[in-house]
Structure formats: structure tokens, C-alpha cells
Coordinates of C-alpha atoms and ligand atoms in Angstrom, one line a residue:
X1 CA 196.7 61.8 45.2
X2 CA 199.7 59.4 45.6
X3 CA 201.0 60.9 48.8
X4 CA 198.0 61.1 50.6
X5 CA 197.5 59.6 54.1
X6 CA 194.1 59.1 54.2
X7 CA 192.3 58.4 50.5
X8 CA 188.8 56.9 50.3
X9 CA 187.6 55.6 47.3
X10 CA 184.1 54.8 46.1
X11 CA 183.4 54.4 49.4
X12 CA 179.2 53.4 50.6
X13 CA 177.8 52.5 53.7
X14 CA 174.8 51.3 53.9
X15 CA 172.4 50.1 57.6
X16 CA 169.7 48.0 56.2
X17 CA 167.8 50.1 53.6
X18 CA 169.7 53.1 54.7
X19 CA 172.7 54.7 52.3
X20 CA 174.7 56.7 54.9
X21 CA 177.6 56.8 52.5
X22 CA 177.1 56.9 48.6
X23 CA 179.9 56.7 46.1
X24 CA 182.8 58.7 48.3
X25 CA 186.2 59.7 47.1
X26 CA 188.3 62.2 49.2
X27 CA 191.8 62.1 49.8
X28 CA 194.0 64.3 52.5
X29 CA 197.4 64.8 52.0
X30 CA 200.0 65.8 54.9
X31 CA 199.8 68.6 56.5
X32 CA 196.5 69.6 54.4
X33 CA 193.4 70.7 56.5
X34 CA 190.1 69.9 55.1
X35 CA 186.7 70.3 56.3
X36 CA 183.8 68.2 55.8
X37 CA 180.5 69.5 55.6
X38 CA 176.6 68.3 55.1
X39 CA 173.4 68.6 56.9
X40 CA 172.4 66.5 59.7
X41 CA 172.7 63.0 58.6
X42 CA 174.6 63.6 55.5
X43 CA 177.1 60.9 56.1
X44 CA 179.9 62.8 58.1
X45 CA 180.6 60.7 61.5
X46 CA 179.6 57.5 59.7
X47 CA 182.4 58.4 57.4
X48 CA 184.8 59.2 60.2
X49 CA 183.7 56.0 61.7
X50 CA 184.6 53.8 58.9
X51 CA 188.1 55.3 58.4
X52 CA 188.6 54.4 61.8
X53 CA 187.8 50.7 61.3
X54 CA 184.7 50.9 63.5
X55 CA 182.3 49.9 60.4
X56 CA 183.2 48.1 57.6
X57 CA 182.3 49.3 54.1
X58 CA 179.4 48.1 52.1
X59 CA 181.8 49.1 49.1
X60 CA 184.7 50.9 47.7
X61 CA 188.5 51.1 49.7
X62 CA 189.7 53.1 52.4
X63 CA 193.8 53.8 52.6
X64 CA 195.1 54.9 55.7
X65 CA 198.6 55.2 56.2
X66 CA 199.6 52.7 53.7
X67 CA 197.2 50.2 55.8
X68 CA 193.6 49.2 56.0
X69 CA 191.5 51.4 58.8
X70 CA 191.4 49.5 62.1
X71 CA 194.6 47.7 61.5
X72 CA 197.6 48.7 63.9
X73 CA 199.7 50.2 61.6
X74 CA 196.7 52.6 60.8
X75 CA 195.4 52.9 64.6
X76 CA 198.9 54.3 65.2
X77 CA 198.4 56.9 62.4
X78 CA 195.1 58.1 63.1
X79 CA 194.0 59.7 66.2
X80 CA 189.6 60.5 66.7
X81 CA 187.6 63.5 68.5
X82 CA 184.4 61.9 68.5
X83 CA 181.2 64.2 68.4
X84 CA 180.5 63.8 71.8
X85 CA 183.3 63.3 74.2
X86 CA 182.9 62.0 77.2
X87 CA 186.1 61.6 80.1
X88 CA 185.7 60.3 83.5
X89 CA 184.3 63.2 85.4
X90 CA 186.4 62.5 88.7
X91 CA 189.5 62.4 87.0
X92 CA 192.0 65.5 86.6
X93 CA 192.8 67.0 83.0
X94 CA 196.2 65.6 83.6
X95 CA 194.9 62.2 84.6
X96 CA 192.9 62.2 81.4
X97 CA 196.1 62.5 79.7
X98 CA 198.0 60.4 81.3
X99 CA 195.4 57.3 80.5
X100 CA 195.1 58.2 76.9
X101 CA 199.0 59.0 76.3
X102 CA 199.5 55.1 78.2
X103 CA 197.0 53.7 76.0
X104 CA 199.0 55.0 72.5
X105 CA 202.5 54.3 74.1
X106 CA 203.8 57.9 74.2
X107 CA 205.2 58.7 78.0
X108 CA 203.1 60.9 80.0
X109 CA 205.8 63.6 80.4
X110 CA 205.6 64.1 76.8
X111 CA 201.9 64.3 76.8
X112 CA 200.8 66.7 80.1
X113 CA 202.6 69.9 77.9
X114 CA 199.5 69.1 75.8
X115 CA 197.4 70.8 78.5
X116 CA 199.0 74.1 77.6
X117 CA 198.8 73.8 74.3
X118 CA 195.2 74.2 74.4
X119 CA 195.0 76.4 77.2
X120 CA 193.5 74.7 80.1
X121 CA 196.9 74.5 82.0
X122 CA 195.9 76.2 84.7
X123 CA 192.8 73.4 85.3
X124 CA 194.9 70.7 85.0
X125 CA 194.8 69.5 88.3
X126 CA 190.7 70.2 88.7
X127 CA 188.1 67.2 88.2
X128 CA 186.8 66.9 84.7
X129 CA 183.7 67.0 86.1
X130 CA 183.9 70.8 86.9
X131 CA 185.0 71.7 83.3
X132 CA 182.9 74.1 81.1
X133 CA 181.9 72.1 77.8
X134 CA 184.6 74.4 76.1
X135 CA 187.1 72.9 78.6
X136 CA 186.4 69.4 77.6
X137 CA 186.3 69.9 74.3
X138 CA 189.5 71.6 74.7
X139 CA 191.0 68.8 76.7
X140 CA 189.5 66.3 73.8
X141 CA 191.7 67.7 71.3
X142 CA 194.8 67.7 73.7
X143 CA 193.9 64.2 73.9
X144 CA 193.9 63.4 70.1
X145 CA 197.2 65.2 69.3
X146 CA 198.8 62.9 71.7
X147 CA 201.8 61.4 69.8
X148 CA 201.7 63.9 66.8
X149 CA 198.9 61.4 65.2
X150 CA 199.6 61.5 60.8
X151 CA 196.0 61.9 60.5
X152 CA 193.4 63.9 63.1
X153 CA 189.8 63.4 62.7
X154 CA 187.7 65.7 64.5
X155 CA 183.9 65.2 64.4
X156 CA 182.6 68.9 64.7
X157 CA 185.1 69.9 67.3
X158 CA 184.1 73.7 67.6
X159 CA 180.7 72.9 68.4
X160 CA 179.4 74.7 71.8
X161 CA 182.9 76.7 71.4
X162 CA 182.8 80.9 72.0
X163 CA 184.0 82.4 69.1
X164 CA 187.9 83.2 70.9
X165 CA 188.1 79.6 71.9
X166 CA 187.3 78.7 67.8
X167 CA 190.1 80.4 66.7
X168 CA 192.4 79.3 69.3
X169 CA 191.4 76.3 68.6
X170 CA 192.1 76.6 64.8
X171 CA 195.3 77.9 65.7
X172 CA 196.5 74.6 67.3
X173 CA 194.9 72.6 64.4
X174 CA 197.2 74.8 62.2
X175 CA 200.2 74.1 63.9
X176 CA 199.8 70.8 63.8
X177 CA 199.6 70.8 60.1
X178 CA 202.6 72.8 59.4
X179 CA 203.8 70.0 61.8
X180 CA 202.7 67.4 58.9
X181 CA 199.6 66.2 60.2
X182 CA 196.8 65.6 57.8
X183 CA 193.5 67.1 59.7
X184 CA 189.6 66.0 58.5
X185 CA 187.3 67.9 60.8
X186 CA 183.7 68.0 60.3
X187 CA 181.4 71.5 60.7
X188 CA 178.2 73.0 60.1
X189 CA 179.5 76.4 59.7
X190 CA 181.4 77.2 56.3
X191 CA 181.8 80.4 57.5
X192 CA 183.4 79.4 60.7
X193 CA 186.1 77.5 58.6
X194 CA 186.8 80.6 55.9
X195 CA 191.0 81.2 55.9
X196 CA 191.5 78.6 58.1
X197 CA 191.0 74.9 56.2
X198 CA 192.8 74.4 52.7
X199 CA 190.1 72.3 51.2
X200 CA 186.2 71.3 52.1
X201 CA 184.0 68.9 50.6
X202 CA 180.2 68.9 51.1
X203 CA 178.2 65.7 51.7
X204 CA 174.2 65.8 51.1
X205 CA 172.4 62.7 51.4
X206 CA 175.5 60.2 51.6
X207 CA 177.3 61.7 48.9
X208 CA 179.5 64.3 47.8
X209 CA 178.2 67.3 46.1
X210 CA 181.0 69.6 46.0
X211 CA 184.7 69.6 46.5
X212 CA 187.6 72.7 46.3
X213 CA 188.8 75.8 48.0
X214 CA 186.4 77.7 49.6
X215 CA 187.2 80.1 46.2
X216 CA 186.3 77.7 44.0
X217 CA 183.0 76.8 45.8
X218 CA 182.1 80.0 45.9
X219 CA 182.7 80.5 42.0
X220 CA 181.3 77.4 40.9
X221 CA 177.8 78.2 42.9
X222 CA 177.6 81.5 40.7
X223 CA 175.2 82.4 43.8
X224 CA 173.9 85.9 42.6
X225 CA 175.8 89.4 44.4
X226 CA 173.3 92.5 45.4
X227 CA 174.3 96.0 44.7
X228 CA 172.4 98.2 46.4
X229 CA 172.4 102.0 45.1
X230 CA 171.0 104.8 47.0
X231 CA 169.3 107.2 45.1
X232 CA 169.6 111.1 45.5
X233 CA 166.3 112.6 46.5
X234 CA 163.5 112.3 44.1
X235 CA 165.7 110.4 41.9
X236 CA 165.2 106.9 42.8
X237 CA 162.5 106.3 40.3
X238 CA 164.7 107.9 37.3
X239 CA 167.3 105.7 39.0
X240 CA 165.0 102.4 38.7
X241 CA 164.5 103.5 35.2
X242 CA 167.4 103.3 34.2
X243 CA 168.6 100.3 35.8
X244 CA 166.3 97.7 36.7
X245 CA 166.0 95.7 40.0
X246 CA 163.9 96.5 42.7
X247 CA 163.1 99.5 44.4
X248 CA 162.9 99.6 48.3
X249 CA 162.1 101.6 51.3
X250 CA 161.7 104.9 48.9
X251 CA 165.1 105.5 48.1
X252 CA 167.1 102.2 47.1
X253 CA 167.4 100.1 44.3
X254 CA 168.3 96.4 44.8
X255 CA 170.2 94.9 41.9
X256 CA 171.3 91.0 41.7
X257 CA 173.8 90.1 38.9
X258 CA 176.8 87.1 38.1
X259 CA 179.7 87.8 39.3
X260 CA 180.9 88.5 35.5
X261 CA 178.1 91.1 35.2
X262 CA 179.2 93.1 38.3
X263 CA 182.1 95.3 36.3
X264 CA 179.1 96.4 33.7
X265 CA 176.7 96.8 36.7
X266 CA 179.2 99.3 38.3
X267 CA 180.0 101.0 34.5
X268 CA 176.1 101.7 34.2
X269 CA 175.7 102.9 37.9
X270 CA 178.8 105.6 37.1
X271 CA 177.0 106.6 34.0
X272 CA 174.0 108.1 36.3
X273 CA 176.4 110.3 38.0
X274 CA 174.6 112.5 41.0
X275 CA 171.5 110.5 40.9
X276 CA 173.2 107.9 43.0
X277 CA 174.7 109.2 46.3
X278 CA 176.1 105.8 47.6
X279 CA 176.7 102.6 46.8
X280 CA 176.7 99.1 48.8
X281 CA 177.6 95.4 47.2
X282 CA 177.3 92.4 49.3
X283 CA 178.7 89.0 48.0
X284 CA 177.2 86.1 48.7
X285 CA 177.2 85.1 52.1
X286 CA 179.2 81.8 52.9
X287 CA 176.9 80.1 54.5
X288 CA 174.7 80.7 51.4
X289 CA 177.5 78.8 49.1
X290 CA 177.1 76.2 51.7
X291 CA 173.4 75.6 51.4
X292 CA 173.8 75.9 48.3
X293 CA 175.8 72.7 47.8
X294 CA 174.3 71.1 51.3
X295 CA 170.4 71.7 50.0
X296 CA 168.8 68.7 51.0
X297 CA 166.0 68.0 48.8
X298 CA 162.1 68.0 49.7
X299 CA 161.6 64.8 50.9
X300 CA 164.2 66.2 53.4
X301 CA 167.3 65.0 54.6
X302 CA 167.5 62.2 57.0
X303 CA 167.6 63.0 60.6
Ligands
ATP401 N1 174.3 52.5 63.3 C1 173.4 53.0 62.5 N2 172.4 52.3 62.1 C2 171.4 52.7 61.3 N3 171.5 53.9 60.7 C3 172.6 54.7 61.0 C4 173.6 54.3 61.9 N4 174.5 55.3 62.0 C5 174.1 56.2 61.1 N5 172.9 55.9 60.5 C6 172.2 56.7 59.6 O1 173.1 57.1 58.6 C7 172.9 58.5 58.1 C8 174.1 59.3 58.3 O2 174.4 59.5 59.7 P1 175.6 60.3 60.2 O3 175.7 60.2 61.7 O4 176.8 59.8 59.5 O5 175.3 61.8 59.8 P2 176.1 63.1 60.1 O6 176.4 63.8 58.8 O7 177.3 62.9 61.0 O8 175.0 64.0 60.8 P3 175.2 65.1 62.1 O9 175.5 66.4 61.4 O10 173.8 65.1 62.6 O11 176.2 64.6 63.1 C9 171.7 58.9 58.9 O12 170.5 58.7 58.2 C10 171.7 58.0 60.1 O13 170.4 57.9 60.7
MG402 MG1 177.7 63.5 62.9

């Protein structure tokens, strides 16, 4: 991708005998949102590190802006919400902001309206200290849009969040891309991220296993979809019969079929007529598609 502001190519990391990173390519474009997933100790906030200059690669290049991570020209560009964020406690929101909006040249006055933006206004003149964790993760990403950054890391910024204050949250990051900013966010929760990221990749083990729209992901997987087809009285066994699957709890029967089989599923269900009384199909869960992609293998991931 030519006009992307962050691309990472080929990109390993390795501590000692350790591969954090294996073999990475991702690019983000502006104003693109993409989500990074992968179990605990996949590779995700040693990734976000590297692109931010703290740790140099073992191999493979790292574009940001134009310019290599941890030079100026890309510290300007980038701006980090690091897993665990930690402010002053005695300080004020608004003193918080003020520091970090000195500290990347932008004037304070253009900075406080930040506080809005996320919604902790009305605490803005309140001690860190007595913030809810929501609060402070709220006043973290106040304090990484400072300055309209060209590229946003955020290492799983929803964590501890109440569902509301996620999609409040996902809300800002969405303005902020129509704005032109190029977001990277890491999650656990694939689900969480559904309608509201353009792209995700999936790490497992320092590498990437999987990379698309959700859509795609969810295709590619070919994870199985259950019908479930309740049987009229006394029928379920004709209804087994007939079609397979399992029966359960005296009445149902449980079928699993491809996506491409679910039209001729349906076709042989309507042939049975009043033997089946209702009908239920669940699709794969989201979370499945992403433990699908994430599975760690047996000797388990490291922790
Ligand atoms: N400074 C370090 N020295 C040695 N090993 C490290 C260091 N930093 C990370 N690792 C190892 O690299 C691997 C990847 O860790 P990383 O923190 O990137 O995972 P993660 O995907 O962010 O996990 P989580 O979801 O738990 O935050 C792990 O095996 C971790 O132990
Ligand atoms: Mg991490």
C-alpha cells in the first residue's frame, strides 16, 4: 500500500531465544481503523513498541510517516495509549493535558476541549487520583489525540471499559478517522470491534495468521452454522430420519452445515412440511472466528 502511514514489513523481534514477532507485514492507510488481535503474548504491544522506536527490530523495516519509528519526523506522526496508563494521581485531568499537549508543542487551549471530547469534562478540574479506571482510560485517549496525531496506536484501550463507555469510545476513534487519522488498536474481543474497525489482523505465536474484513474472516474460517428445527409432537424422530444431525432434549434436531450447504439445508427442512413447527439458525459466533484464527497450539501460547 503506497499511501500508507504506517507499513511494516517482514518485521521479527526476537529477546534472547524468544520470537515475539515473526515475519510481520501490515500496513494502515489514513483514516483506515484496524484492529489487531492474538492471545496473550502473541506479539501485539511488542509490535506497538517497535513502531514506536522503543525496540529495534531483529529484522524486516518499519515505515512511519515516510520516516524510520523513533525518529522526530515519525514521533510527530504517531501518538501511543499504552496498555497500562499511568498519570500523576495529584494532578487535575486538565493538568494532565496541559503537560502532554506542552510536551508535543500543541498550546494547551487547543488541547483542554479534548476533555469533552471524551466525556470527562465535568472532572476536569478533580485529581486523577479519584478517577474510575474508565475515567483514565478515557483521559489516556484525550491525551493521545492531542495534536490530531497521523497515526494512533492504542494498546487494548477498551479494556475495564462498561459496554456505553466502549462505544463512546469507538465513536471518538471514528471521528478521528474520518478526520484522516490512521488508528492500530489492539483487543481481545472480535466481537467488541464488529461494525466499528475496517480491517483486523490476528497474531498467534509472533506471527500473523489471518488478515481482512471481519467478512472475510468469517468466510475464510468456513466455521460450521447450526440449524436447529423443532419438531411437531411425536415427530422428531421421523424428523431425525429424515434429516440427520443430532436429536436433543426430545423434540429438536441440531444440524451443522457450510455456509454453501445452508440454502439446501433449508430446501430439505421445507420439504417436511408440518413436522417441523419452528426453526432457529445461529451463525458462528465472532468470537469463535477469532479463536479460530488466534488457536494457540498445545504446547500453549506464551504467557
Ligand atoms: N522485554 C522483553 N524481554 C523478553 N521477552 C519479552 C519482552 N517483551 C515481550 N516479551 C515476550 O514476547 C512475547 C510477546 O509479548 P507481548 O507483550 O508483545 O504480547 P501481547 O500480544 O501484547 O500480549 P497481551 O495480550 O498479554 O498484552 C511474550 O512471549 C513475552 O513474554
Ligand atoms: Mg500486550
Amino acid at each position: 500500500m503506497s499511501d500508507a502511514i504506517l507499513s511494516v514489513e517482514d518485521l521479527t523481534i526476537r529477546f534472547g531465544a524468544v520470537t515475539a514477532v515473526d515475519g510481520v507485514s501490515l500496513a494502515v492507510a489514513p483514516s483506515e481503523r484496524v484492529a489487531l488481535l492474538g492471545h496473550n503474548g502473541a506479539g501485539k504491544s511488542t509490535l506497538f513498541k517497535t513502531v514506536l522506536g522503543f525496540l529495534t527490530p531483529t529484522g524486516g523495516r518499519i515505515d512511519v510517516a515516510g520516516s524510520t519509528p523513533g525518529s522526530d519526523a515519525a514521533r510527530r506522526a504517531v501518538s501511543y495509549l499504552p496498555e497500562q496508563v499511568v498519570f500523576p494521581k495529584a494532578l487535575t485531568g486538565a493538568e494532565v493535558l496541559t503537560y502532554f499537549a506542552r510536551l508535543k508543542g500543541v498550546s494547551p487551549e487547543a488541547a483542554l476541549p479534548l476533555l469533552d471530547t471524551v466525556g470527562i469534562a465535568a472532572a476536569a478540574h478533580r485529581a486523577v487520583g479519584t478517577y474510575s479506571k474508565g475515567m483514565r482510560q478515557r483521559l489516556g485517549l484525550a491525551q493521545a489525540l492531542i495534536g490530531s496525531p497521523r497515526l494512533l496506536l492504542l494498546d487494548e484501550p477498551t479494556s475495564g471499559l462498561d459496554p456505553v463507555s466502549r462505544r463512546e469510545f469507538y465513536e471518538v476513534l471514528e471521528a478521528s478517522a474520518r478526520a484522516g487519522t490512521a488508528v492500530l488498536l489492539s483487543s481481545h474481543s472480535l466481537s467488541e470491534i464488529e461494525n466499528r474497525i475496517d480491517r483486523i489482523a490476528i497474531m498467534a505465536r509472533g506471527a500473523l495468521r489471518a488478515e481482512g474484513s471481519l467478512a472475510e474472516l468469517s468466510r475464510r474460517a468456513g466455521l460450521p452454522i447450526r440449524i436447529r428445527v423443532e419438531a411437531a409432537a411425536g415427530r422428531a424422530d421421523a424428523v431425525h430420519a429424515r434429516l440427520g444431525g443430532e436429536r436433543v432434549n426430545g423434540r429438536s434436531v441440531v444440524l451443522t452445515c457450510r455456509a454453501d450447504e445452508k440454502v439446501g439445508a433449508l430446501g430439505r427442512l421445507a420439504d417436511l412440511g408440518a413436522d417441523v413447527v419452528d426453526v432457529d439458525i445461529a451463525l458462528p459466533d465472532l468470537d469463535d472466528v477469532y479463536r479460530h484464527y488466534s488457536a494457540a497450539t498445545d504446547e500453549g501460547a506464551a504467557r
